[in-house]
Coordinates of C-alpha atoms and ligand atoms in Angstrom, one line a residue:
M129 CA 1.2 28.0 23.9
T130 CA 1.5 30.0 20.5
I131 CA 4.0 32.4 19.4
G132 CA 1.0 33.9 17.0
I133 CA 1.7 32.4 13.6
K134 CA -1.2 33.8 11.2
E135 CA -3.0 31.4 9.5
H136 CA -2.3 31.4 5.6
P137 CA -5.0 32.8 3.8
D138 CA -4.9 30.7 0.9
A139 CA -5.2 27.6 2.7
E140 CA -7.4 26.0 -0.1
V141 CA -4.8 25.9 -2.7
Q142 CA -3.3 22.4 -2.2
K143 CA -6.9 20.9 -1.5
N144 CA -7.3 18.9 -5.2
R145 CA -3.5 17.8 -4.8
V146 CA -3.2 14.0 -5.2
L147 CA -0.1 11.8 -4.9
T148 CA -0.7 8.1 -5.8
L149 CA 0.8 5.5 -3.7
D150 CA 3.0 4.5 -6.6
D151 CA 4.2 8.4 -6.5
W152 CA 5.0 7.3 -2.9
Q153 CA 7.1 4.1 -3.5
D154 CA 9.0 5.8 -6.3
K155 CA 10.2 8.3 -3.6
W156 CA 11.7 5.3 -1.7
V157 CA 13.2 3.8 -4.8
T158 CA 14.6 7.2 -6.0
R159 CA 15.8 8.0 -2.3
H160 CA 13.4 11.0 -2.2
I161 CA 13.1 10.5 1.4
A162 CA 14.3 13.7 3.0
F163 CA 11.5 13.5 5.5
H164 CA 13.1 10.7 7.3
Q165 CA 15.1 11.8 10.6
E166 CA 18.4 10.1 11.5
Q167 CA 18.2 11.0 15.2
G168 CA 14.5 11.1 15.4
H169 CA 12.0 13.9 15.9
Q170 CA 13.5 16.2 18.8
L171 CA 10.0 17.2 20.2
L172 CA 8.9 13.6 20.7
K173 CA 12.0 13.2 22.5
K174 CA 11.5 16.5 24.6
H175 CA 7.9 15.3 25.5
F176 CA 8.4 11.5 25.2
D177 CA 8.1 11.2 29.4
T178 CA 4.8 13.1 29.5
F179 CA 3.3 11.2 26.6
L180 CA 4.0 8.0 28.3
K181 CA 3.0 8.9 31.6
G182 CA 4.8 6.4 33.4
Q183 CA 2.4 4.0 31.9
S184 CA 3.7 0.6 30.5
G185 CA 2.6 -1.9 28.2
L186 CA 1.1 0.4 26.0
R187 CA 0.0 0.0 22.2
V188 CA 1.5 2.6 20.2
F189 CA 0.6 3.2 16.4
F190 CA 2.5 4.9 13.9
P191 CA 0.4 5.9 10.9
L192 CA 2.4 6.2 7.7
C193 CA 5.4 5.3 9.5
G194 CA 8.5 5.1 6.7
K195 CA 11.6 3.9 8.9
A196 CA 10.7 6.2 11.7
I197 CA 13.4 5.3 14.4
E198 CA 11.0 6.5 17.4
M199 CA 9.1 3.1 16.9
K200 CA 12.4 1.6 18.7
W201 CA 12.1 4.1 21.2
F202 CA 8.7 2.8 22.2
A203 CA 9.3 -0.5 21.8
D204 CA 12.6 -0.4 23.9
R205 CA 10.6 0.7 26.8
G206 CA 8.1 -2.0 26.4
H207 CA 5.5 -0.9 24.4
T208 CA 3.9 -2.6 21.4
V209 CA 4.5 -0.6 18.2
V210 CA 2.3 -1.2 15.2
G211 CA 3.4 0.8 12.1
V212 CA 1.5 1.3 8.5
E213 CA 3.5 1.8 5.5
I214 CA 2.9 1.3 1.9
S215 CA 6.7 1.2 1.0
E216 CA 8.2 -2.6 1.4
I217 CA 11.8 -0.6 1.3
G218 CA 10.9 1.5 4.1
I219 CA 10.1 -1.3 6.1
R220 CA 12.9 -3.4 5.3
E221 CA 15.3 -0.5 6.2
F222 CA 13.8 0.0 9.2
F223 CA 14.6 -3.6 10.5
A224 CA 17.8 -3.5 8.8
E225 CA 18.9 -0.4 10.6
Q226 CA 17.6 -1.4 13.6
N227 CA 19.3 -4.4 13.8
L228 CA 16.0 -6.4 14.2
S229 CA 15.4 -9.8 12.7
Y230 CA 11.9 -10.0 11.3
T231 CA 9.2 -12.4 9.9
E232 CA 7.3 -11.6 7.2
E233 CA 3.6 -13.2 6.5
P234 CA 0.7 -12.3 4.4
L235 CA -2.1 -10.4 6.0
T236 CA -5.1 -12.7 5.9
E237 CA -8.0 -10.2 6.0
I238 CA -6.5 -8.3 3.1
A239 CA -5.1 -10.0 -0.1
G240 CA -1.9 -8.7 -1.1
A241 CA -0.8 -7.1 2.1
K242 CA 1.8 -8.5 4.6
V243 CA 2.5 -8.1 8.4
F244 CA 6.2 -7.7 9.4
K245 CA 6.8 -8.9 12.8
V246 CA 10.2 -8.6 14.8
C247 CA 11.1 -12.3 15.7
T248 CA 13.6 -13.4 18.6
D249 CA 14.2 -16.3 20.5
Y250 CA 14.4 -14.1 23.7
E251 CA 10.6 -14.8 24.9
F252 CA 10.6 -11.2 27.0
F253 CA 11.6 -9.4 23.6
R254 CA 9.1 -11.2 21.7
E255 CA 6.2 -10.4 23.9
H256 CA 6.8 -6.8 25.0
F257 CA 8.8 -5.6 22.0
L258 CA 6.6 -6.4 19.3
I259 CA 7.0 -4.2 16.0
L260 CA 4.5 -5.1 13.2
L261 CA 4.4 -3.3 10.0
Q262 CA 1.7 -4.0 7.4
H263 CA 2.3 -3.5 4.0
F264 CA -0.4 -2.9 1.4
R265 CA 0.1 -3.3 -2.4
P266 CA -1.1 -0.5 -4.5
S267 CA -2.3 -2.8 -7.2
Q268 CA -4.5 -4.5 -4.9
I269 CA -5.9 -0.7 -3.8
K270 CA -6.7 0.0 -7.1
R271 CA -8.3 -3.1 -7.7
N272 CA -10.7 -2.8 -5.2
N273 CA -10.8 1.0 -5.2
L274 CA -10.2 1.3 -1.3
S275 CA -8.2 3.9 0.2
L276 CA -5.9 3.0 2.7
P277 CA -7.5 3.8 5.8
S278 CA -10.3 1.8 5.1
L279 CA -8.2 -1.0 4.7
W280 CA -6.7 -0.5 8.2
S281 CA -10.0 -1.1 9.8
R282 CA -10.2 -4.1 7.9
A283 CA -7.0 -5.3 8.9
N284 CA -7.9 -5.5 12.4
I285 CA -4.9 -3.8 14.1
G286 CA -6.8 -3.1 17.4
K287 CA -6.9 0.1 19.4
F288 CA -4.2 2.0 21.0
D289 CA -3.4 4.2 23.9
R290 CA -0.9 6.7 21.9
I291 CA -0.6 7.8 18.4
W292 CA 2.4 9.4 17.1
D293 CA 1.4 11.3 14.0
R294 CA 4.2 12.8 12.3
G295 CA 4.7 13.1 8.5
A296 CA 1.6 11.2 8.6
L297 CA -1.7 13.7 8.4
V298 CA 0.1 16.3 6.4
A299 CA 1.2 13.5 4.1
V300 CA -2.3 12.3 3.3
N301 CA -4.0 13.7 0.2
P302 CA -6.0 16.5 1.3
G303 CA -9.4 15.3 0.2
D304 CA -8.6 12.1 2.4
R305 CA -8.4 14.0 5.6
D306 CA -12.0 13.7 6.8
R307 CA -11.6 9.9 5.9
Y308 CA -8.0 9.6 7.7
A309 CA -9.3 11.4 10.9
D310 CA -12.5 8.9 11.1
I311 CA -10.2 6.0 11.0
I312 CA -7.7 7.4 13.5
L313 CA -10.5 8.5 15.9
S314 CA -11.9 4.7 15.5
L315 CA -8.6 3.3 16.7
L316 CA -8.1 5.5 19.9
R317 CA -8.5 3.5 23.1
K318 CA -10.1 5.1 26.3
G319 CA -7.2 7.3 28.0
Y320 CA -5.5 7.9 24.9
H321 CA -3.0 10.8 24.0
Y322 CA -2.6 11.3 20.2
L323 CA 0.4 13.8 19.6
L324 CA 0.2 15.4 16.0
V325 CA 2.6 17.0 14.3
V326 CA 1.5 19.7 11.3
L327 CA 3.2 22.3 9.6
S328 CA 2.8 26.2 8.8
Y329 CA 4.3 27.6 5.8
D330 CA 3.0 29.4 2.7
P331 CA 1.2 26.9 0.7
T332 CA 1.1 28.7 -2.3
K333 CA 5.0 28.3 -2.3
H334 CA 5.4 24.7 -2.2
T335 CA 2.6 21.9 -3.5
G336 CA 3.5 19.7 -0.7
P337 CA 3.5 17.0 0.6
P338 CA 4.1 17.8 3.3
F339 CA 0.8 19.7 3.1
Y340 CA -0.5 22.7 5.1
V341 CA -3.1 21.8 7.2
P342 CA -4.7 25.0 8.8
D343 CA -5.8 25.3 12.6
A344 CA -9.4 25.5 11.6
E345 CA -9.5 22.3 9.6
L346 CA -7.9 20.4 12.3
K347 CA -10.6 21.8 14.6
K348 CA -12.9 20.7 12.1
L349 CA -11.6 16.9 12.0
F350 CA -10.9 16.2 15.6
G351 CA -12.3 19.4 17.9
T352 CA -15.5 17.8 18.5
K353 CA -14.5 14.6 19.9
C354 CA -10.8 15.5 21.0
N355 CA -9.5 18.2 23.6
M356 CA -6.8 19.9 21.7
Q357 CA -3.5 21.8 23.2
C358 CA -0.9 23.3 21.0
L359 CA 2.2 22.2 23.2
E360 CA 4.6 23.4 20.8
E361 CA 5.2 25.7 17.9
V362 CA 8.9 26.1 16.7
D363 CA 10.8 27.4 13.9
A364 CA 11.7 24.4 11.8
L365 CA 13.1 26.1 8.6
E366 CA 15.8 24.4 6.9
E367 CA 17.9 25.0 3.9
R368 CA 16.0 22.1 2.1
H369 CA 12.6 24.2 2.8
K370 CA 14.1 27.3 1.6
T371 CA 14.7 25.4 -1.8
W372 CA 11.3 24.8 -2.4
G373 CA 10.8 28.5 -2.1
V374 CA 9.2 29.1 1.3
D375 CA 10.5 31.8 3.6
Y376 CA 8.9 30.3 7.0
F377 CA 8.2 26.9 8.2
F378 CA 7.1 26.4 11.7
E379 CA 6.2 23.0 13.2
K380 CA 3.3 22.5 15.7
L381 CA 2.9 20.0 18.2
Y382 CA -0.7 19.3 19.2
L383 CA -1.6 16.9 21.9
L384 CA -5.0 15.2 21.6
T385 CA -7.0 13.7 24.4
E386 CA -10.7 12.5 25.1
K387 CA -13.2 15.1 25.5
Ligands
SAH70 N1 6.1 9.1 9.3 C1 7.5 8.8 8.8 C2 7.5 9.0 7.1 C3 6.9 10.3 6.6 S1 6.8 10.4 5.1 C4 8.3 10.0 9.5 O1 8.3 10.6 10.5 O2 9.7 9.7 8.7 C5 5.2 9.5 4.7 C6 5.3 8.2 4.9 O3 4.0 7.6 4.6 C7 6.3 7.3 3.4 O4 6.8 6.7 3.9 C8 5.2 6.8 2.5 O5 5.9 5.6 1.7 C9 3.9 6.5 3.6 N2 2.6 6.7 2.7 C10 2.0 7.6 2.0 N3 1.1 7.3 1.9 C11 0.6 6.0 2.4 C12 -0.4 5.3 2.3 N4 -1.7 5.9 2.1 N5 -0.4 4.3 3.1 C13 0.7 3.9 3.9 N6 1.6 4.6 3.7 C14 1.9 5.5 3.4

């Protein structure tokens, strides 16, 4: 489905923009986290059942998860959720706000990284409602000059049946998109469904993040490996976007499946 939003002609304008992991950590410290949606994402809510296809016991990946409450939606249905997040504040807030107690352990494969897991005495919950979050310390990343995506593969987080990518690809520095896409593709299991939210706005008006990812670039990143279907294109302009100087702001929901 498309309602004819034009590609912005100046799509390259954000391409050299770089946010460091410290910049992201600072956003959490200074509470610049307007990206967080208290009610969860309405498009995921709408497509939730078709996304799950009635299957149980799926492994669901949340790249750059923040404290997205949607993780709980999947866990409550018995799916295993894995999130990756750089901010320990975000991770702890997620568990606190969802009333989940958790354990934390160092990740053996990667010095400085941690795994947070839901802990409970209730065995069914422990087996089927596992939420695991990984935290990578920026100092460690700088020392080894490793981007986060390469760490993900070393962390051995397994393969996934579903990916919910909102505020993730659009938050990755534009120069890191190729690497991000390669890693995401390497994490997909046969029969996967990958839901991806991208944004359409005038990138000359706002430096990002979130960044504008043109459709042509999406096709380049995923089009050879995946079938890509645009499920929705909705007007998502809010007051906070207007303060950035943009006068249109659309969200596009793509479903990527195996070719
Ligand atoms: N997906 C979430 C959060 C979106 S904002 C949601 O829908 O609410 C992007 C998040 O990614 C922030 O929480 C930020 O701290 C985290 N982040 C940014 N770069 C990261 C990186 N390279 N590795 C891990 N987390 C990162």
